[in-house]
Amino acid sequence: MTEPEVSPPLAGLAGGVPTPPDVSRETLAVGDPAGGAPGETSFEDWADTPLAAASRQAASLRHATAPPLPRPPNGCRVIAVANQKGGVGKTTTTVNVAAALAMQGLSVLVVDLDPQGNASTALGVDHQAGTPSSYQLLLGEMALDQVVVQSRNHQGLSVVPATIDLAGAEIELVSLTSREHRLAQEIRGKFAQYDYVFVDCPPSLGLLTVNALVAAREVLIPIQCEYYALEGLAQLLGNIELIRSGLNPELLVSTVLLTMYDKRTRLADDVSTEVRAHFGDSVLETVIPRNVKVAEAPGYGQSVLDYDPGSQGAQCYFEAAREIALRAHREER
Ligand code: ADP
Ligand code: MG
């Protein structure tokens, strides 16, 4: 395999990129529930057995009986889920962490800021063109309470949907005053009833993401455990630094989550080591495995916690959400 080119933004990251993968698919374990790679069907077979059904039931019970999570000690936490790379798990993380927190009694709002509206789909809310959405909110045409809807499948979880109208907002915002502060102006101080607000960012560092980073106090960066995972991260961190120095001094990269981890590859461990060396304690101990149930759930307008609570993906997102809530409680008390 040829060595991929290391892009200049990587220079700021400790150790640069990991070495190319040494993936040996011959050693894949049959029936590994973390599976999902092409050709692996054993998990699907297993999923239909009585044992799997019992395991799902046990997981639901475990979720329902987990000790309650504390509310954030300093009021609502507003968290932008950002990474300008597409397909790294921003939306999946937003939806499943939000659902897991809501499931554990907290009040959660998801603001979908990606014109593709994937978070809206996954949470089972309408988002066809013309639906009151984050577009009207950003342009100041509607207030927060006019665009918020309750997620059909998740109690305690509200959503500001995104429609394709948002695709034009990036350009329309340019000519508006305080264009970077539009979202902050519309949501700050207006979410007393929520414990958590997650803003799902599009895969770019344009004005939509800037609005999310100005409105939020924290950034959650999902990092996919793959070869190019770290590429462009230095650029994101640079932008966060710029926003902190000029527009939002409180902004903090509080959480990094490793996603789509495949324990059968050495590469996943390399990425994990690299990310932990750079981000230290911000990296959650819980790692999200690559799991086919996680990918299937949005098709049913469900989080993976509802779709298949016994799956590894559901259990890990449940744990990740607990870690996010309990860490804040420990640190900010
Ligand atoms: P982003 O929002 O960063 O573009 P997504 O959350 O939409 O990324 O994820 C990209 C794709 O990867 C989606 O098809 C999603 O279903 C899939 N995916 C995300 N996380 C996992 C996972 N842990 N296991 C398997 N598939 C995943
Ligand atoms: Mg997305």
mmCIF file of C-alpha atoms and ligand atoms in Angstrom:
data_model
loop_
_atom_site.group_PDB
_atom_site.id
_atom_site.type_symbol
_atom_site.label_atom_id
_atom_site.label_comp_id
_atom_site.label_asym_id
_atom_site.label_seq_id
_atom_site.Cartn_x
_atom_site.Cartn_y
_atom_site.Cartn_z
ATOM 1 C CA MET A 1 0.000 0.000 0.000
ATOM 2 C CA THR A 2 1.409 3.406 -0.890
ATOM 3 C CA GLU A 3 1.819 5.961 1.850
ATOM 4 C CA PRO A 4 -0.999 8.541 1.536
ATOM 5 C CA GLU A 5 0.056 12.145 1.373
ATOM 6 C CA VAL A 6 0.059 13.932 4.730
ATOM 7 C CA SER A 7 -1.832 17.168 4.396
ATOM 8 C CA PRO A 8 -0.367 20.353 5.922
ATOM 9 C CA PRO A 9 -3.124 20.853 8.528
ATOM 10 C CA LEU A 10 -1.996 17.643 10.187
ATOM 11 C CA ALA A 11 1.282 19.182 11.140
ATOM 12 C CA GLY A 12 -0.155 20.492 14.408
ATOM 13 C CA LEU A 13 -1.310 17.104 15.614
ATOM 14 C CA ALA A 14 0.926 15.040 17.840
ATOM 15 C CA GLY A 15 2.534 12.305 15.800
ATOM 16 C CA GLY A 16 0.753 13.142 12.530
ATOM 17 C CA VAL A 17 -1.282 10.350 10.977
ATOM 18 C CA PRO A 18 -1.070 6.710 11.996
ATOM 19 C CA THR A 19 0.809 4.231 9.878
ATOM 20 C CA PRO A 20 -1.186 2.569 7.103
ATOM 21 C CA PRO A 21 -3.429 -0.285 8.115
ATOM 22 C CA ASP A 22 -2.368 -3.852 8.571
ATOM 23 C CA VAL A 23 -5.780 -5.360 8.106
ATOM 24 C CA SER A 24 -6.024 -9.082 7.918
ATOM 25 C CA ARG A 25 -9.600 -10.035 7.143
ATOM 26 C CA GLU A 26 -8.667 -13.708 7.223
ATOM 27 C CA THR A 27 -8.634 -13.642 10.988
ATOM 28 C CA LEU A 28 -12.164 -12.235 11.358
ATOM 29 C CA ALA A 29 -14.121 -13.988 14.048
ATOM 30 C CA VAL A 30 -17.299 -15.606 12.794
ATOM 31 C CA GLY A 31 -20.377 -14.415 14.638
ATOM 32 C CA ASP A 32 -18.705 -11.355 16.090
ATOM 33 C CA PRO A 33 -21.597 -9.132 17.155
ATOM 34 C CA ALA A 34 -19.558 -6.017 16.404
ATOM 35 C CA GLY A 35 -19.612 -7.092 12.794
ATOM 36 C CA GLY A 36 -21.163 -5.512 9.779
ATOM 37 C CA ALA A 37 -18.461 -5.940 7.194
ATOM 38 C CA PRO A 38 -19.476 -7.297 3.811
ATOM 39 C CA GLY A 39 -19.938 -11.037 3.786
ATOM 40 C CA GLU A 40 -20.647 -11.398 7.482
ATOM 41 C CA THR A 41 -24.114 -12.754 7.917
ATOM 42 C CA SER A 42 -23.731 -14.616 11.161
ATOM 43 C CA PHE A 43 -24.835 -11.686 13.306
ATOM 44 C CA GLU A 44 -28.078 -11.403 11.365
ATOM 45 C CA ASP A 45 -28.686 -15.135 11.886
ATOM 46 C CA TRP A 46 -27.933 -14.797 15.538
ATOM 47 C CA ALA A 47 -30.247 -11.787 15.874
ATOM 48 C CA ASP A 48 -33.295 -13.947 15.156
ATOM 49 C CA THR A 49 -32.605 -16.552 17.825
ATOM 50 C CA PRO A 50 -34.444 -16.740 21.183
ATOM 51 C CA LEU A 51 -31.120 -16.047 22.870
ATOM 52 C CA ALA A 52 -30.790 -12.776 20.998
ATOM 53 C CA ALA A 53 -34.356 -11.811 21.912
ATOM 54 C CA ALA A 54 -33.618 -12.546 25.567
ATOM 55 C CA SER A 55 -30.448 -10.502 25.367
ATOM 56 C CA ARG A 56 -32.403 -7.553 23.902
ATOM 57 C CA GLN A 57 -34.947 -7.820 26.680
ATOM 58 C CA ALA A 58 -32.193 -7.936 29.290
ATOM 59 C CA ALA A 59 -30.577 -4.865 27.736
ATOM 60 C CA SER A 60 -33.872 -2.941 27.791
ATOM 61 C CA LEU A 61 -34.263 -3.838 31.435
ATOM 62 C CA ARG A 62 -30.695 -2.789 32.165
ATOM 63 C CA HIS A 63 -31.296 0.539 30.419
ATOM 64 C CA ALA A 64 -34.546 1.051 32.301
ATOM 65 C CA THR A 65 -33.021 0.238 35.677
ATOM 66 C CA ALA A 66 -29.699 2.118 35.335
ATOM 67 C CA PRO A 67 -29.243 4.670 38.136
ATOM 68 C CA PRO A 68 -30.782 7.994 37.056
ATOM 69 C CA LEU A 69 -28.470 10.547 35.513
ATOM 70 C CA PRO A 70 -27.952 13.880 37.234
ATOM 71 C CA ARG A 71 -29.036 17.054 35.493
ATOM 72 C CA PRO A 72 -26.087 19.235 34.466
ATOM 73 C CA PRO A 73 -24.976 21.166 37.561
ATOM 74 C CA ASN A 74 -24.648 24.516 35.776
ATOM 75 C CA GLY A 75 -27.804 24.450 33.691
ATOM 76 C CA CYS A 76 -28.345 23.443 30.089
ATOM 77 C CA ARG A 77 -25.267 22.162 28.214
ATOM 78 C CA VAL A 78 -25.186 23.270 24.591
ATOM 79 C CA ILE A 79 -22.967 20.950 22.561
ATOM 80 C CA ALA A 80 -22.053 21.330 18.881
ATOM 81 C CA VAL A 81 -21.289 17.985 17.249
ATOM 82 C CA ALA A 82 -18.702 18.937 14.666
ATOM 83 C CA ASN A 83 -16.108 17.512 12.307
ATOM 84 C CA GLN A 84 -15.864 18.855 8.782
ATOM 85 C CA LYS A 85 -15.338 15.354 7.451
ATOM 86 C CA GLY A 86 -18.529 13.679 6.298
ATOM 87 C CA GLY A 87 -19.468 10.171 7.367
ATOM 88 C CA VAL A 88 -17.570 10.133 10.657
ATOM 89 C CA GLY A 89 -20.644 9.611 12.838
ATOM 90 C CA LYS A 90 -21.744 13.170 13.750
ATOM 91 C CA THR A 91 -25.414 12.554 13.108
ATOM 92 C CA THR A 92 -25.368 9.020 14.481
ATOM 93 C CA THR A 93 -23.705 10.272 17.654
ATOM 94 C CA THR A 94 -26.053 13.241 18.012
ATOM 95 C CA VAL A 95 -29.138 11.093 17.641
ATOM 96 C CA ASN A 96 -28.073 8.195 19.824
ATOM 97 C CA VAL A 97 -26.463 10.168 22.634
ATOM 98 C CA ALA A 98 -29.498 12.483 22.692
ATOM 99 C CA ALA A 99 -31.872 9.499 22.759
ATOM 100 C CA ALA A 100 -29.862 7.769 25.487
ATOM 101 C CA LEU A 101 -29.933 10.866 27.686
ATOM 102 C CA ALA A 102 -33.657 11.361 27.087
ATOM 103 C CA MET A 103 -34.276 7.692 27.857
ATOM 104 C CA GLN A 104 -32.594 8.262 31.206
ATOM 105 C CA GLY A 105 -34.933 11.040 32.196
ATOM 106 C CA LEU A 106 -33.181 14.130 30.877
ATOM 107 C CA SER A 107 -34.770 16.719 28.651
ATOM 108 C CA VAL A 108 -32.947 17.003 25.342
ATOM 109 C CA LEU A 109 -33.195 19.163 22.223
ATOM 110 C CA VAL A 110 -31.503 18.292 18.934
ATOM 111 C CA VAL A 111 -30.998 21.158 16.490
ATOM 112 C CA ASP A 112 -30.443 19.738 13.017
ATOM 113 C CA LEU A 113 -28.160 22.121 11.170
ATOM 114 C CA ASP A 114 -27.340 19.900 8.204
ATOM 115 C CA PRO A 115 -29.433 20.554 5.052
ATOM 116 C CA GLN A 116 -29.485 16.792 4.453
ATOM 117 C CA GLY A 117 -31.724 16.478 7.526
ATOM 118 C CA ASN A 118 -30.358 13.079 8.528
ATOM 119 C CA ALA A 119 -30.855 13.697 12.242
ATOM 120 C CA SER A 120 -34.466 14.709 11.526
ATOM 121 C CA THR A 121 -35.002 11.448 9.635
ATOM 122 C CA ALA A 122 -33.398 9.367 12.361
ATOM 123 C CA LEU A 123 -35.568 11.004 15.006
ATOM 124 C CA GLY A 124 -38.715 10.449 12.979
ATOM 125 C CA VAL A 125 -39.734 14.082 12.362
ATOM 126 C CA ASP A 126 -41.018 15.664 9.151
ATOM 127 C CA HIS A 127 -38.480 17.658 7.242
ATOM 128 C CA GLN A 128 -39.767 18.176 3.744
ATOM 129 C CA ALA A 129 -39.128 21.590 2.164
ATOM 130 C CA GLY A 130 -41.277 24.284 3.736
ATOM 131 C CA THR A 131 -41.548 22.625 7.181
ATOM 132 C CA PRO A 132 -40.753 25.123 9.975
ATOM 133 C CA SER A 133 -37.103 24.372 10.613
ATOM 134 C CA SER A 134 -33.643 25.575 11.554
ATOM 135 C CA TYR A 135 -33.676 27.592 8.300
ATOM 136 C CA GLN A 136 -36.423 29.947 9.528
ATOM 137 C CA LEU A 137 -34.739 30.073 12.926
ATOM 138 C CA LEU A 138 -31.405 31.161 11.468
ATOM 139 C CA LEU A 139 -32.948 33.765 9.223
ATOM 140 C CA GLY A 140 -34.954 35.175 12.140
ATOM 141 C CA GLU A 141 -38.297 34.376 10.473
ATOM 142 C CA MET A 142 -39.517 32.156 13.314
ATOM 143 C CA ALA A 143 -38.754 31.805 17.024
ATOM 144 C CA LEU A 144 -37.442 28.634 18.661
ATOM 145 C CA ASP A 145 -40.843 27.585 20.048
ATOM 146 C CA GLN A 146 -42.334 27.811 16.536
ATOM 147 C CA VAL A 147 -39.876 25.377 15.005
ATOM 148 C CA VAL A 148 -39.432 22.806 17.801
ATOM 149 C CA VAL A 149 -41.280 19.493 17.445
ATOM 150 C CA GLN A 150 -41.466 16.489 19.703
ATOM 151 C CA SER A 151 -39.718 13.378 18.373
ATOM 152 C CA ARG A 152 -42.354 10.729 17.635
ATOM 153 C CA ASN A 153 -40.371 7.814 18.951
ATOM 154 C CA HIS A 154 -38.501 9.350 21.841
ATOM 155 C CA GLN A 155 -40.046 10.798 24.950
ATOM 156 C CA GLY A 156 -38.240 13.811 26.387
ATOM 157 C CA LEU A 157 -36.560 14.488 23.069
ATOM 158 C CA SER A 158 -37.406 17.526 20.946
ATOM 159 C CA VAL A 159 -36.050 18.427 17.543
ATOM 160 C CA VAL A 160 -35.568 21.488 15.382
ATOM 161 C CA PRO A 161 -35.678 19.788 11.982
ATOM 162 C CA ALA A 162 -33.530 20.740 9.007
ATOM 163 C CA THR A 163 -34.938 20.933 5.516
ATOM 164 C CA ILE A 164 -33.249 21.283 2.167
ATOM 165 C CA ASP A 165 -34.049 25.036 2.413
ATOM 166 C CA LEU A 166 -31.034 25.232 4.676
ATOM 167 C CA ALA A 167 -28.760 24.545 1.706
ATOM 168 C CA GLY A 168 -29.260 28.159 0.605
ATOM 169 C CA ALA A 169 -28.782 29.602 4.083
ATOM 170 C CA GLU A 170 -25.015 29.512 3.877
ATOM 171 C CA ILE A 171 -25.232 32.121 1.086
ATOM 172 C CA GLU A 172 -28.261 34.025 2.409
ATOM 173 C CA LEU A 173 -26.568 34.501 5.772
ATOM 174 C CA VAL A 174 -23.559 36.227 4.230
ATOM 175 C CA SER A 175 -25.405 39.499 3.687
ATOM 176 C CA LEU A 176 -27.115 39.534 7.111
ATOM 177 C CA THR A 177 -25.870 41.410 10.155
ATOM 178 C CA SER A 178 -24.325 39.322 12.955
ATOM 179 C CA ARG A 179 -24.374 36.405 10.586
ATOM 180 C CA GLU A 180 -22.204 34.261 12.876
ATOM 181 C CA HIS A 181 -24.454 34.889 15.876
ATOM 182 C CA ARG A 182 -27.844 34.104 14.342
ATOM 183 C CA LEU A 183 -28.306 30.750 16.058
ATOM 184 C CA ALA A 184 -26.878 31.970 19.368
ATOM 185 C CA GLN A 185 -29.289 34.912 19.350
ATOM 186 C CA GLU A 186 -32.228 32.634 18.687
ATOM 187 C CA ILE A 187 -31.501 29.889 21.201
ATOM 188 C CA ARG A 188 -29.387 31.285 24.039
ATOM 189 C CA GLY A 189 -31.428 31.930 27.143
ATOM 190 C CA LYS A 190 -34.437 30.222 25.574
ATOM 191 C CA PHE A 191 -33.823 26.649 26.588
ATOM 192 C CA ALA A 192 -34.395 26.668 30.318
ATOM 193 C CA GLN A 193 -36.522 23.532 30.010
ATOM 194 C CA TYR A 194 -33.714 21.503 28.432
ATOM 195 C CA ASP A 195 -30.797 19.758 30.101
ATOM 196 C CA TYR A 196 -28.921 19.194 26.843
ATOM 197 C CA VAL A 197 -28.994 20.833 23.422
ATOM 198 C CA PHE A 198 -27.048 19.083 20.647
ATOM 199 C CA VAL A 199 -26.406 20.876 17.372
ATOM 200 C CA ASP A 200 -25.703 18.456 14.510
ATOM 201 C CA CYS A 201 -23.329 20.256 12.129
ATOM 202 C CA PRO A 202 -22.944 19.768 8.383
ATOM 203 C CA PRO A 203 -19.659 18.371 7.005
ATOM 204 C CA SER A 204 -18.013 21.740 6.366
ATOM 205 C CA LEU A 205 -16.565 24.656 8.255
ATOM 206 C CA GLY A 206 -18.917 27.183 6.651
ATOM 207 C CA LEU A 207 -21.319 29.635 8.260
ATOM 208 C CA LEU A 208 -23.700 26.936 9.493
ATOM 209 C CA THR A 209 -20.962 25.261 11.532
ATOM 210 C CA VAL A 210 -19.683 28.654 12.680
ATOM 211 C CA ASN A 211 -23.201 29.466 13.941
ATOM 212 C CA ALA A 212 -23.234 26.189 15.875
ATOM 213 C CA LEU A 213 -19.822 26.890 17.398
ATOM 214 C CA VAL A 214 -20.840 30.397 18.437
ATOM 215 C CA ALA A 215 -24.098 29.176 19.994
ATOM 216 C CA ALA A 216 -22.532 26.251 21.853
ATOM 217 C CA ARG A 217 -20.374 26.139 24.923
ATOM 218 C CA GLU A 218 -18.917 22.716 24.152
ATOM 219 C CA VAL A 219 -17.806 20.819 21.075
ATOM 220 C CA LEU A 220 -18.143 17.057 20.712
ATOM 221 C CA ILE A 221 -15.879 15.737 17.950
ATOM 222 C CA PRO A 222 -16.664 12.245 16.675
ATOM 223 C CA ILE A 223 -13.601 10.650 15.104
ATOM 224 C CA GLN A 224 -13.939 7.646 12.874
ATOM 225 C CA CYS A 225 -11.300 4.982 13.502
ATOM 226 C CA GLU A 226 -10.052 4.957 9.921
ATOM 227 C CA TYR A 227 -6.933 5.897 8.103
ATOM 228 C CA TYR A 228 -7.831 9.488 7.185
ATOM 229 C CA ALA A 229 -9.518 10.102 10.521
ATOM 230 C CA LEU A 230 -7.156 12.808 11.660
ATOM 231 C CA GLU A 231 -6.929 14.628 8.372
ATOM 232 C CA GLY A 232 -8.462 18.056 8.614
ATOM 233 C CA LEU A 233 -8.772 17.910 12.385
ATOM 234 C CA ALA A 234 -6.082 20.539 12.834
ATOM 235 C CA GLN A 235 -8.169 22.795 10.595
ATOM 236 C CA LEU A 236 -11.247 22.219 12.770
ATOM 237 C CA LEU A 237 -9.223 22.912 15.917
ATOM 238 C CA GLY A 238 -7.809 26.067 14.296
ATOM 239 C CA ASN A 239 -11.313 27.272 13.527
ATOM 240 C CA ILE A 240 -12.451 26.519 17.049
ATOM 241 C CA GLU A 241 -9.489 28.550 18.316
ATOM 242 C CA LEU A 242 -10.416 31.474 16.041
ATOM 243 C CA ILE A 243 -14.007 31.376 17.258
ATOM 244 C CA ARG A 244 -12.847 31.205 20.851
ATOM 245 C CA SER A 245 -10.603 34.232 20.434
ATOM 246 C CA GLY A 246 -13.130 36.352 18.580
ATOM 247 C CA LEU A 247 -16.715 35.231 18.895
ATOM 248 C CA ASN A 248 -17.194 32.783 21.766
ATOM 249 C CA PRO A 249 -14.505 32.760 24.486
ATOM 250 C CA GLU A 250 -16.323 30.026 26.448
ATOM 251 C CA LEU A 251 -16.073 27.420 23.699
ATOM 252 C CA LEU A 252 -14.363 24.204 24.762
ATOM 253 C CA VAL A 253 -13.639 20.867 23.069
ATOM 254 C CA SER A 254 -15.076 18.905 25.958
ATOM 255 C CA THR A 255 -15.644 15.537 24.332
ATOM 256 C CA VAL A 256 -14.053 13.363 21.685
ATOM 257 C CA LEU A 257 -15.730 10.086 20.755
ATOM 258 C CA LEU A 258 -14.103 7.314 18.742
ATOM 259 C CA THR A 259 -16.645 5.834 16.350
ATOM 260 C CA MET A 260 -16.913 2.873 13.988
ATOM 261 C CA TYR A 261 -14.160 1.104 15.862
ATOM 262 C CA ASP A 262 -13.299 -2.268 14.408
ATOM 263 C CA LYS A 263 -11.407 -4.232 17.011
ATOM 264 C CA ARG A 264 -10.161 -6.649 14.382
ATOM 265 C CA THR A 265 -7.894 -4.075 12.784
ATOM 266 C CA ARG A 266 -4.648 -2.765 14.168
ATOM 267 C CA LEU A 267 -5.472 0.533 12.488
ATOM 268 C CA ALA A 268 -8.345 1.181 14.902
ATOM 269 C CA ASP A 269 -5.940 0.879 17.815
ATOM 270 C CA ASP A 270 -3.423 3.150 16.100
ATOM 271 C CA VAL A 271 -6.056 5.840 15.592
ATOM 272 C CA SER A 272 -7.282 5.427 19.151
ATOM 273 C CA THR A 273 -3.745 5.773 20.592
ATOM 274 C CA GLU A 274 -3.094 8.799 18.415
ATOM 275 C CA VAL A 275 -6.320 10.533 19.372
ATOM 276 C CA ARG A 276 -5.874 9.814 23.085
ATOM 277 C CA ALA A 277 -2.298 11.151 22.943
ATOM 278 C CA HIS A 278 -3.559 14.380 21.441
ATOM 279 C CA PHE A 279 -6.854 14.981 23.238
ATOM 280 C CA GLY A 280 -6.138 13.295 26.581
ATOM 281 C CA ASP A 281 -9.036 13.180 29.012
ATOM 282 C CA SER A 282 -11.508 14.691 26.564
ATOM 283 C CA VAL A 283 -11.669 11.323 24.807
ATOM 284 C CA LEU A 284 -14.462 9.176 26.203
ATOM 285 C CA GLU A 285 -13.374 5.771 27.424
ATOM 286 C CA THR A 286 -16.376 4.276 25.696
ATOM 287 C CA VAL A 287 -15.675 3.578 22.049
ATOM 288 C CA ILE A 288 -18.466 2.994 19.523
ATOM 289 C CA PRO A 289 -17.945 -0.187 17.508
ATOM 290 C CA ARG A 290 -18.840 -0.566 13.874
ATOM 291 C CA ASN A 291 -22.202 -2.257 14.197
ATOM 292 C CA VAL A 292 -24.764 -2.914 11.511
ATOM 293 C CA LYS A 293 -27.686 -2.172 13.860
ATOM 294 C CA VAL A 294 -26.438 1.394 14.277
ATOM 295 C CA ALA A 295 -26.583 1.865 10.522
ATOM 296 C CA GLU A 296 -30.027 0.254 10.169
ATOM 297 C CA ALA A 297 -31.836 2.177 12.933
ATOM 298 C CA PRO A 298 -32.298 5.545 11.104
ATOM 299 C CA GLY A 299 -34.221 3.756 8.354
ATOM 300 C CA TYR A 300 -36.913 3.083 10.955
ATOM 301 C CA GLY A 301 -36.886 6.615 12.392
ATOM 302 C CA GLN A 302 -35.398 5.184 15.556
ATOM 303 C CA SER A 303 -32.273 5.445 17.638
ATOM 304 C CA VAL A 304 -30.339 2.197 17.920
ATOM 305 C CA LEU A 305 -31.351 2.112 21.580
ATOM 306 C CA ASP A 306 -34.962 1.625 20.525
ATOM 307 C CA TYR A 307 -34.272 -0.368 17.406
ATOM 308 C CA ASP A 308 -32.076 -3.013 19.020
ATOM 309 C CA PRO A 309 -31.272 -2.298 22.671
ATOM 310 C CA GLY A 310 -29.229 -5.489 23.002
ATOM 311 C CA SER A 311 -26.850 -4.624 20.158
ATOM 312 C CA GLN A 312 -23.311 -3.566 20.892
ATOM 313 C CA GLY A 313 -23.975 -0.231 19.232
ATOM 314 C CA ALA A 314 -26.904 0.497 21.559
ATOM 315 C CA GLN A 315 -25.019 -0.512 24.660
ATOM 316 C CA CYS A 316 -21.993 1.580 23.760
ATOM 317 C CA TYR A 317 -24.052 4.692 22.948
ATOM 318 C CA PHE A 318 -25.893 4.181 26.230
ATOM 319 C CA GLU A 319 -22.544 4.079 28.059
ATOM 320 C CA ALA A 320 -21.143 7.039 26.107
ATOM 321 C CA ALA A 321 -24.147 9.148 27.100
ATOM 322 C CA ARG A 322 -23.725 8.184 30.744
ATOM 323 C CA GLU A 323 -20.054 9.098 30.579
ATOM 324 C CA ILE A 324 -20.853 12.495 29.075
ATOM 325 C CA ALA A 325 -23.411 13.234 31.790
ATOM 326 C CA LEU A 326 -21.422 11.855 34.721
ATOM 327 C CA ARG A 327 -18.117 13.490 33.731
ATOM 328 C CA ALA A 328 -19.691 16.918 33.644
ATOM 329 C CA HIS A 329 -21.230 16.314 37.007
ATOM 330 C CA ARG A 330 -17.895 15.261 38.489
ATOM 331 C CA GLU A 331 -15.950 18.162 36.962
ATOM 332 C CA GLU A 332 -18.318 21.062 37.438
ATOM 333 C CA ARG A 333 -19.685 20.484 40.890
HETATM 334 P P1 ADP B 1 -21.848 12.242 9.549
HETATM 335 O O1 ADP B 1 -23.051 12.835 10.201
HETATM 336 O O2 ADP B 1 -20.557 12.600 10.218
HETATM 337 O O3 ADP B 1 -21.807 12.531 8.064
HETATM 338 P P2 ADP B 1 -23.195 9.721 9.956
HETATM 339 O O4 ADP B 1 -23.530 9.719 11.397
HETATM 340 O O5 ADP B 1 -24.299 10.081 9.005
HETATM 341 O O6 ADP B 1 -21.946 10.641 9.677
HETATM 342 O O7 ADP B 1 -22.596 8.299 9.608
HETATM 343 C C1 ADP B 1 -22.176 7.977 8.286
HETATM 344 C C2 ADP B 1 -22.658 6.583 7.909
HETATM 345 O O8 ADP B 1 -22.053 5.616 8.754
HETATM 346 C C3 ADP B 1 -24.160 6.403 8.067
HETATM 347 O O9 ADP B 1 -24.617 5.591 7.032
HETATM 348 C C4 ADP B 1 -24.288 5.700 9.409
HETATM 349 O O10 ADP B 1 -25.462 4.897 9.471
HETATM 350 C C5 ADP B 1 -23.027 4.851 9.437
HETATM 351 N N1 ADP B 1 -22.546 4.635 10.810
HETATM 352 C C6 ADP B 1 -22.295 5.573 11.736
HETATM 353 N N2 ADP B 1 -21.854 5.013 12.871
HETATM 354 C C7 ADP B 1 -21.834 3.671 12.659
HETATM 355 C C8 ADP B 1 -21.460 2.543 13.453
HETATM 356 N N3 ADP B 1 -21.040 2.687 14.696
HETATM 357 N N4 ADP B 1 -21.561 1.321 12.883
HETATM 358 C C9 ADP B 1 -21.989 1.171 11.612
HETATM 359 N N5 ADP B 1 -22.357 2.188 10.814
HETATM 360 C C10 ADP B 1 -22.269 3.435 11.325
HETATM 361 MG MG MG B 2 -24.486 14.129 9.400
#
